[in-house]
XYZ file of C-alpha atoms in Angstrom:
595
model
C -80.891 51.746 -151.670
C -77.169 51.088 -151.355
C -75.528 47.809 -150.418
C -72.574 47.636 -148.055
C -69.248 46.536 -149.470
C -68.617 44.214 -146.524
C -70.565 41.735 -144.450
C -71.330 43.241 -141.055
C -71.111 40.768 -138.214
C -72.620 41.959 -134.942
C -70.571 40.982 -131.905
C -73.037 39.247 -129.630
C -72.095 38.317 -126.080
C -72.101 34.553 -125.629
C -74.518 32.948 -123.192
C -71.724 31.570 -121.006
C -70.351 35.062 -120.255
C -71.590 36.442 -116.953
C -73.430 39.708 -116.596
C -71.494 42.537 -114.978
C -71.577 41.464 -111.361
C -70.512 44.625 -109.556
C -71.804 48.166 -109.372
C -69.126 50.289 -111.086
C -70.607 53.725 -111.556
C -67.321 55.053 -112.925
C -67.693 52.889 -116.045
C -70.287 53.718 -118.681
C -72.723 51.053 -119.958
C -70.963 51.192 -123.332
C -67.553 50.423 -121.831
C -69.030 47.669 -119.651
C -70.475 46.005 -122.737
C -67.149 46.258 -124.572
C -65.420 44.703 -121.566
C -67.962 41.888 -121.428
C -67.211 41.140 -125.063
C -63.637 40.626 -123.852
C -64.907 38.288 -121.079
C -64.264 40.888 -118.378
C -67.190 41.051 -115.937
C -65.923 42.409 -112.596
C -64.475 45.681 -111.416
C -61.249 43.936 -110.415
C -60.803 42.386 -113.865
C -61.643 45.716 -115.495
C -59.065 47.542 -113.398
C -56.401 44.990 -114.309
C -57.218 45.349 -118.019
C -57.615 49.130 -118.133
C -54.589 49.825 -115.906
C -51.975 47.123 -116.585
C -49.182 46.663 -114.057
C -45.639 45.404 -114.564
C -46.328 43.002 -111.689
C -48.865 41.242 -113.938
C -46.014 39.830 -116.060
C -45.012 36.202 -115.653
C -41.656 35.279 -114.180
C -39.139 34.317 -116.893
C -38.238 31.287 -114.754
C -41.336 29.543 -116.103
C -39.728 29.287 -119.540
C -38.098 25.895 -119.923
C -34.270 25.862 -120.157
C -33.945 29.595 -119.528
C -31.839 29.210 -116.384
C -29.518 26.646 -118.007
C -29.152 28.958 -121.005
C -28.368 31.932 -118.772
C -25.753 29.930 -116.878
C -24.083 28.975 -120.160
C -23.990 32.595 -121.313
C -22.536 33.805 -118.013
C -19.853 31.103 -118.298
C -19.066 32.272 -121.831
C -18.746 35.862 -120.619
C -16.461 34.844 -117.758
C -14.263 32.825 -120.142
C -14.351 35.553 -122.837
C -15.887 33.154 -125.336
C -17.378 34.711 -128.449
C -21.178 34.890 -128.548
C -23.171 35.409 -131.763
C -26.785 36.586 -131.845
C -28.537 35.186 -134.927
C -31.580 37.332 -135.754
C -34.219 37.884 -138.403
C -34.829 40.656 -140.908
C -38.281 41.911 -139.856
C -39.140 44.415 -137.108
C -39.591 41.669 -134.520
C -36.243 40.127 -135.431
C -34.435 43.467 -135.499
C -35.754 44.523 -132.085
C -35.088 41.042 -130.653
C -31.493 41.320 -131.819
C -31.204 44.799 -130.301
C -32.657 43.754 -126.930
C -30.278 40.835 -126.455
C -27.293 42.695 -127.866
C -27.769 45.569 -125.412
C -28.108 43.113 -122.515
C -24.936 41.220 -123.458
C -22.937 44.414 -123.948
C -24.044 45.584 -120.504
C -22.706 42.294 -119.107
C -19.363 42.798 -120.853
C -19.757 39.955 -123.336
C -17.602 39.478 -126.419
C -20.566 39.449 -128.778
C -21.732 40.251 -132.266
C -24.890 39.741 -134.294
C -25.807 38.270 -137.668
C -28.990 38.686 -139.704
C -29.329 36.602 -142.871
C -29.980 38.275 -146.193
C -33.549 37.652 -147.340
C -32.542 37.292 -150.992
C -29.357 35.229 -150.829
C -29.954 33.170 -147.663
C -33.670 33.191 -146.995
C -35.293 32.840 -143.599
C -33.660 31.330 -140.526
C -30.338 29.695 -139.625
C -28.332 28.176 -142.456
C -25.257 25.997 -142.783
C -23.036 28.604 -144.438
C -23.681 31.201 -141.716
C -23.015 28.682 -138.939
C -19.798 27.543 -140.619
C -18.669 31.162 -140.897
C -19.446 31.673 -137.200
C -17.337 28.640 -136.307
C -14.434 29.911 -138.431
C -14.702 33.255 -136.585
C -14.214 31.525 -133.254
C -17.804 31.664 -131.990
C -18.572 29.292 -129.106
C -22.207 30.192 -128.385
C -24.952 31.072 -130.898
C -28.204 32.540 -129.618
C -31.074 32.745 -132.090
C -33.794 35.354 -131.623
C -37.198 35.250 -133.344
C -36.053 32.196 -135.320
C -34.525 28.756 -134.990
C -37.299 26.435 -133.827
C -37.220 24.623 -137.197
C -33.389 24.571 -137.518
C -32.935 20.815 -137.003
C -30.048 20.451 -139.454
C -28.267 23.590 -138.278
C -28.519 22.489 -134.643
C -26.861 19.183 -135.523
C -24.168 21.070 -137.413
C -23.486 23.399 -134.471
C -23.173 20.402 -132.163
C -20.726 18.671 -134.509
C -18.600 21.819 -134.612
C -18.623 22.160 -130.824
C -20.754 25.309 -130.674
C -23.568 25.563 -128.130
C -26.838 26.672 -129.721
C -29.456 28.480 -127.623
C -32.742 28.965 -129.471
C -35.173 31.717 -128.452
C -38.248 31.748 -130.665
C -42.030 32.011 -130.709
C -43.041 30.511 -134.062
C -45.064 27.315 -134.445
C -43.327 24.228 -133.112
C -42.732 21.405 -135.611
C -42.938 17.696 -134.883
C -39.145 17.437 -134.526
C -37.303 19.854 -132.257
C -33.685 20.860 -132.906
C -31.081 19.165 -130.709
C -29.913 22.454 -129.188
C -28.190 23.241 -125.895
C -31.378 25.041 -124.827
C -34.723 26.009 -126.352
C -36.471 29.020 -124.819
C -39.952 29.006 -126.300
C -43.336 29.597 -124.602
C -44.951 26.733 -126.524
C -42.188 24.379 -125.406
C -42.689 25.397 -121.778
C -45.543 23.540 -120.010
C -45.138 25.722 -116.895
C -45.357 29.005 -118.769
C -49.041 30.047 -118.980
C -48.886 32.624 -121.798
C -47.957 31.142 -125.161
C -48.269 34.176 -127.487
C -45.163 36.285 -126.801
C -43.518 37.846 -129.842
C -39.917 36.974 -130.587
C -38.829 40.192 -128.890
C -40.901 39.252 -125.844
C -38.983 35.981 -125.505
C -35.666 37.795 -126.027
C -36.690 40.307 -123.351
C -37.427 37.499 -120.881
C -33.968 36.041 -121.557
C -32.356 39.475 -121.169
C -34.171 39.917 -117.844
C -32.827 36.568 -116.644
C -29.292 37.367 -117.776
C -29.269 40.827 -116.188
C -30.933 39.743 -112.954
C -33.352 42.687 -112.920
C -36.299 44.036 -114.926
C -34.681 46.029 -117.794
C -37.278 48.743 -118.345
C -34.789 50.553 -120.597
C -35.482 47.866 -123.224
C -39.281 48.180 -123.226
C -39.386 50.613 -126.174
C -37.862 47.962 -128.443
C -40.234 45.336 -127.060
C -43.255 47.478 -127.964
C -42.047 47.947 -131.549
C -41.457 44.245 -132.174
C -44.590 43.072 -130.369
C -46.995 45.438 -132.123
C -45.334 45.172 -135.555
C -45.422 41.362 -135.457
C -49.211 41.308 -134.993
C -49.265 38.957 -132.007
C -52.379 39.072 -129.774
C -52.282 42.244 -127.668
C -53.637 40.585 -124.540
C -52.165 39.320 -121.273
C -48.381 39.847 -121.165
C -48.251 41.392 -124.633
C -50.738 44.044 -123.509
C -48.583 44.915 -120.491
C -45.381 45.040 -122.558
C -47.005 47.140 -125.295
C -48.688 49.459 -122.760
C -45.453 50.318 -120.963
C -43.375 50.092 -124.125
C -45.449 52.823 -125.772
C -44.836 55.043 -122.742
C -41.126 54.310 -123.054
C -41.210 55.203 -126.758
C -42.853 58.528 -125.933
C -40.037 59.569 -123.586
C -37.150 57.602 -125.134
C -33.588 58.869 -125.196
C -32.516 56.264 -127.774
C -30.895 58.190 -130.624
C -32.171 55.854 -133.349
C -35.772 55.940 -132.192
C -35.640 59.724 -131.805
C -34.390 60.053 -135.378
C -36.981 57.578 -136.648
C -39.803 59.406 -134.874
C -38.626 62.625 -136.477
C -38.730 61.042 -139.960
C -42.227 59.731 -139.190
C -43.388 63.143 -137.865
C -44.420 61.513 -134.583
C -44.877 63.980 -131.745
C -46.388 63.562 -128.305
C -47.675 60.219 -127.097
C -46.651 57.311 -129.316
C -49.555 55.005 -130.173
C -49.879 51.498 -131.560
C -50.916 53.094 -134.860
C -47.601 54.972 -134.983
C -45.804 51.634 -134.798
C -48.161 49.782 -137.118
C -48.249 52.398 -139.864
C -44.991 54.340 -139.485
C -42.191 52.894 -137.358
C -42.732 49.200 -138.103
C -42.985 49.529 -141.899
C -39.799 51.609 -142.023
C -37.804 49.040 -140.050
C -39.272 46.266 -142.187
C -38.391 48.160 -145.378
C -34.665 47.744 -144.682
C -34.844 43.950 -144.667
C -37.201 43.933 -147.642
C -34.710 45.729 -149.880
C -31.270 44.961 -148.416
C -29.545 43.507 -145.360
C -31.336 44.394 -142.107
C -28.038 45.146 -140.314
C -28.705 48.824 -141.003
C -31.850 48.754 -138.869
C -29.948 47.231 -135.927
C -27.236 49.885 -136.317
C -29.946 52.559 -136.141
C -31.227 51.252 -132.807
C -27.757 50.602 -131.376
C -25.878 53.791 -132.224
C -24.859 56.156 -129.419
C -24.308 59.067 -131.813
C -27.241 61.284 -132.757
C -25.691 62.468 -136.019
C -25.155 58.871 -137.127
C -28.713 58.032 -136.083
C -30.075 60.940 -138.112
C -28.112 59.845 -141.179
C -29.253 56.221 -140.895
C -32.862 57.281 -140.293
C -32.776 59.297 -143.513
C -31.502 56.245 -145.397
C -34.258 54.136 -143.815
C -36.818 56.726 -144.901
C -35.485 56.603 -148.465
C -35.638 52.803 -148.439
C -39.234 52.934 -147.260
C -40.149 55.339 -150.045
C -38.403 53.062 -152.524
C -40.304 50.099 -151.078
C -43.598 51.955 -151.487
C -42.831 52.721 -155.129
C -41.816 49.126 -155.844
C -45.081 47.890 -154.304
C -47.069 50.404 -156.338
C -45.369 49.347 -159.581
C -45.878 45.626 -158.967
C -49.526 46.136 -157.996
C -50.121 48.043 -161.246
C -48.418 45.308 -163.293
C -50.415 42.615 -161.521
C -53.697 44.436 -162.106
C -52.854 44.786 -165.798
C -52.225 41.037 -165.991
C -55.588 40.345 -164.384
C -57.369 42.562 -166.924
C -56.274 40.315 -169.780
C -56.686 36.942 -168.103
C -59.640 34.758 -167.270
C -60.865 35.707 -163.829
C -60.265 33.088 -161.131
C -61.479 33.006 -157.558
C -57.892 32.594 -156.385
C -55.626 35.236 -157.911
C -52.216 33.994 -159.055
C -49.731 36.286 -160.811
C -46.029 35.818 -161.510
C -43.279 37.730 -163.260
C -39.503 37.610 -163.447
C -37.771 40.452 -161.618
C -40.416 41.167 -159.007
C -38.815 41.953 -155.651
C -39.385 38.968 -153.351
C -39.249 41.158 -150.244
C -42.495 43.027 -150.978
C -44.691 40.321 -152.510
C -46.644 39.801 -149.283
C -47.603 43.481 -149.278
C -48.622 43.264 -152.939
C -50.748 40.194 -152.232
C -52.488 42.035 -149.374
C -53.344 44.949 -151.654
C -54.777 42.614 -154.310
C -56.913 40.899 -151.657
C -58.203 44.288 -150.490
C -59.145 45.313 -154.021
C -60.582 42.075 -155.406
C -61.784 40.301 -152.236
C -60.060 37.139 -153.409
C -57.072 35.167 -152.066
C -53.928 36.272 -153.897
C -50.637 34.526 -154.601
C -47.885 36.778 -155.968
C -44.720 35.161 -157.278
C -41.312 36.092 -158.619
C -39.998 33.890 -161.417
C -36.347 32.871 -161.156
C -34.075 34.032 -163.976
C -33.958 30.594 -165.598
C -37.752 30.374 -165.584
C -37.868 27.033 -163.789
C -38.876 28.060 -160.260
C -41.097 30.654 -158.605
C -41.001 32.054 -155.087
C -43.531 34.279 -153.422
C -46.152 35.087 -150.842
C -49.871 34.603 -150.452
C -52.654 36.308 -148.515
C -56.221 35.087 -148.092
C -59.738 36.143 -147.129
C -61.250 35.178 -143.746
C -63.522 32.492 -145.190
C -60.741 30.537 -146.941
C -58.045 28.675 -144.999
C -55.111 29.071 -147.337
C -52.714 26.934 -145.295
C -55.040 23.940 -144.992
C -56.065 24.018 -148.656
C -52.479 24.297 -149.868
C -51.403 21.467 -147.571
C -53.955 19.265 -149.330
C -51.971 19.774 -152.549
C -48.532 19.972 -150.944
C -47.052 17.662 -153.572
C -47.035 20.626 -155.973
C -44.827 22.757 -153.694
C -41.081 22.618 -153.142
C -41.451 24.531 -149.868
C -44.574 25.868 -148.180
C -45.313 27.403 -144.793
C -47.613 29.843 -143.069
C -51.079 29.944 -141.545
C -54.705 30.329 -142.595
C -54.379 33.898 -143.892
C -50.755 34.190 -145.022
C -48.105 31.906 -146.485
C -44.812 31.739 -148.340
C -43.907 29.193 -150.981
C -41.646 27.993 -153.775
C -42.545 25.564 -156.546
C -41.636 24.657 -160.148
C -43.144 27.042 -162.686
C -44.629 24.063 -164.495
C -46.974 23.533 -161.503
C -48.462 27.038 -161.726
C -51.617 26.055 -163.645
C -52.175 22.892 -161.610
C -52.033 24.815 -158.319
C -54.348 27.524 -159.610
C -56.864 24.974 -160.878
C -56.770 22.968 -157.633
C -57.305 26.040 -155.441
C -60.013 27.366 -157.767
C -61.884 24.069 -157.435
C -61.552 24.013 -153.653
C -62.648 27.587 -153.081
C -65.759 27.116 -155.207
C -66.634 23.944 -153.328
C -66.286 25.645 -149.946
C -67.547 29.220 -150.402
C -70.617 31.010 -151.687
C -70.833 34.524 -153.113
C -71.327 36.178 -149.702
C -68.112 34.612 -148.371
C -66.034 36.685 -150.784
C -67.124 39.941 -149.190
C -64.834 41.285 -146.452
C -66.123 41.024 -142.899
C -66.456 43.908 -140.437
C -67.129 42.917 -136.836
C -69.434 45.481 -135.233
C -69.338 45.788 -131.449
C -72.402 47.887 -130.767
C -75.172 50.012 -132.234
C -75.002 53.583 -130.980
C -77.025 56.797 -131.419
C -75.802 60.353 -131.914
C -76.579 61.694 -128.393
C -74.419 58.937 -126.857
C -71.305 60.014 -128.750
C -69.147 62.601 -127.013
C -65.548 63.243 -126.011
C -65.992 61.617 -122.604
C -67.149 58.335 -124.133
C -64.340 58.353 -126.692
C -61.706 58.956 -124.020
C -63.210 56.098 -122.020
C -63.119 53.732 -124.998
C -59.484 54.651 -125.608
C -58.663 53.174 -122.204
C -58.972 49.805 -123.966
C -55.863 50.695 -126.012
C -53.371 49.603 -127.169
C -55.542 47.986 -129.814
C -54.485 45.085 -131.975
C -55.032 41.386 -132.610
C -57.510 39.929 -130.054
C -58.207 43.462 -128.786
C -59.414 45.344 -131.876
C -60.529 48.941 -131.794
C -64.311 48.908 -131.245
C -66.513 49.392 -134.290
C -69.921 51.043 -133.891
C -73.031 51.107 -136.050
C -74.890 54.401 -136.415
C -78.108 55.032 -138.365
C -79.484 58.525 -138.892
C -80.326 61.152 -141.509
C -77.243 63.309 -142.127
C -77.748 67.056 -142.010
C -74.827 67.508 -144.432
C -73.276 65.308 -147.126
C -70.293 66.454 -149.152
C -67.167 65.338 -150.933
C -63.839 66.602 -149.618
C -60.206 66.406 -150.615
C -58.421 67.830 -153.646
C -59.646 64.896 -155.752
C -63.076 64.787 -154.078
C -62.251 61.221 -153.085
C -63.336 61.432 -149.450
C -66.845 61.657 -148.009
C -67.930 63.802 -145.071
C -71.267 63.560 -143.285
C -72.696 65.427 -140.330
C -75.282 63.944 -137.996
C -77.352 66.078 -135.593
C -79.714 64.747 -132.969
C -81.021 66.657 -129.966
C -77.912 68.470 -128.683
C -75.458 65.993 -130.200
C -73.331 66.568 -133.306
C -71.162 63.864 -134.848
C -69.099 64.115 -138.005
C -68.577 61.090 -140.220
C -65.473 60.869 -142.374
C -65.039 58.176 -144.994
C -61.564 58.124 -146.521
C -61.672 56.902 -150.114
C -65.487 56.833 -150.033
C -66.060 59.971 -152.104
C -67.372 57.876 -154.996
C -70.504 57.109 -152.950
C -71.617 60.738 -152.895
C -73.892 60.489 -155.972
C -75.658 57.480 -154.422
C -76.920 59.470 -151.428
C -80.201 61.340 -151.806
C -81.332 64.117 -149.417
C -83.267 63.258 -146.248
C -82.245 59.589 -146.431
C -81.370 57.537 -143.338
C -77.835 56.199 -143.739
C -76.345 53.371 -141.716
C -72.600 53.588 -141.213
C -70.076 51.488 -139.312
C -66.768 52.797 -138.072
C -64.505 53.731 -135.198
C -65.079 56.670 -132.890
C -62.473 59.393 -132.548
C -61.908 63.075 -131.896
C -61.077 65.469 -134.698
C -58.898 68.373 -133.584
C -58.530 71.407 -135.850
C -57.359 74.880 -134.865
C -57.960 74.110 -131.222
C -61.516 72.863 -131.803
C -62.470 69.297 -130.929
C -65.345 67.380 -132.492
C -66.533 63.830 -131.994
C -66.402 61.837 -135.210
C -66.960 58.380 -136.587
C -64.309 57.214 -139.045
C -66.480 55.285 -141.462
C -65.375 51.923 -142.805
C -68.574 51.087 -144.700
C -72.143 52.269 -145.224
C -75.474 51.128 -146.541
C -78.878 52.637 -147.345
C -81.817 50.361 -146.672
C -84.629 52.617 -147.938
C -85.789 53.528 -151.403
C -84.398 56.868 -152.530
C -85.696 59.731 -154.615
C -83.196 61.660 -156.731
C -84.580 64.947 -158.072
C -82.601 66.139 -161.097
C -85.088 68.666 -162.451
C -83.359 71.555 -164.155
C -80.136 69.620 -164.676
C -78.651 68.548 -168.006
C -76.789 65.373 -168.971
C -77.643 63.583 -165.756
C -76.033 60.205 -165.167
C -78.333 58.609 -162.617
C -76.361 56.463 -160.163
C -79.149 53.937 -159.619
C -77.608 50.483 -159.897
C -78.647 48.476 -156.888
C -79.727 44.989 -158.028
C -81.270 46.465 -161.188
C -84.143 48.037 -159.235
C -84.425 51.349 -161.110
C -87.160 53.746 -161.987
C -86.621 56.889 -164.037
C -89.334 59.460 -164.714
C -88.650 61.974 -167.491
C -90.687 64.546 -169.397
C -88.749 63.805 -172.568
C -88.169 60.215 -173.678
C -84.903 61.274 -175.341
C -83.480 61.994 -171.889
C -83.941 58.444 -170.585
C -80.659 56.839 -169.575
C -79.526 53.847 -171.700
C -80.665 51.082 -169.319
């Protein structure tokens, strides 16, 4: 027997969801079930989801204040007033800045952009930057992907005589800034879709300013939307769908150079953005000022783009090494400390820009919420990031002890914070108490949502191509996960370090390969002729022109008793350790393992 590392949660269709009401012979039963899980039950709804249309997008006019804001910008352009775009340092902020900057330049505006430094200024508008803008003769400031919490800065801009236009998508606080205009889906009762990314809001404003649909900006919209992990449904699905097409055929010098550094060829996918393009753009703002990333996307010179892309690649490699070093230091700290159900580690000198990534890696390894902090040079304050597990609402639990924090913000699974170092133990104790009151042992295991059980003969290239019509995948539209149980005809370790696992399943005329990256350690736990249950995503493996259906395994379990035959072998280390249910039969008592 072998236990799974995660809890598997079968996705059952709720009773209030209708059966498929129309005869659609061009859709397989598997795809119909996946669509029903997304509350799609008619051929018309399926067509709209599987083949998005630009016409499905909402009119920007539904966003409150957008027309007044556009009128003010056009007045500023006509009067040659200086306009400043105030952005943010992540991929959403960088692409938002680029989208609006390109639109204003096309309109002939006297404009510039400003992105605060993560380390010296922190997130969002600040008094010093606004004062500098005023001294530089700026009359209009437009925020992108930020600003909805800038109450003080809005008052300051008003006192100085600058008009502040806020475009944002983050959570709305109880008090809104007193700005000239606020363009925000959640502040717009007549706008039906509330989950646009910052770049989506900036794109809507650019569309209003330009007076036409600027399809030339869709590539940037796709990057920011997918990288910011907003729900990929409704408008975001349409923008990402067409944005990925635009990225595939782009003539933007910066994106071309970035794709080359990422070794992206052919059709660009959401995975290319999530794992390659997005992290590289984010790396700039994590290590230095994000202006460089905007320059990359704005340059009209391919040589300059190539040079900047190489610098971005180097920064990303540096970021990866910094993360690796901090993770190793954190793990060493945890080896020598009393284990807690909420991990908290802190050290002076840790780079604040990567602590969220470090926290995520600690959560993945230990299946515990993790708070990773950098201690200020004087030792009095700490600043850092936190990530949680699905069963523990980090935001709510921290808000219950908010008196310990100097600043705190985020949501159930991620947060940022500062607090006095003297409160470290109190916070850890309080969270440790709360998590033990709320969770049991099973809650600490990661959760894998499984869409459907499938058998080997059902899996083929046609089905996989059909499932891929549900792409782009992301939040609220995850890539389907399937459960498969069968006896593998082959089991072997692969990779130079033997750290990956490869299975082959044969049934009737069907052949499916299973690949488990990082699962090579499970090889000794698999006995011959044993049914294995795996969960994973379906795909096609192409090698030397040959295509094979495969399941990319995320977890596995063995529900039956197993027999391991080690006759004729010496120094056998039997890998039988499932809930202490072990039986060893030996001819020589000296060969018994030390149980």
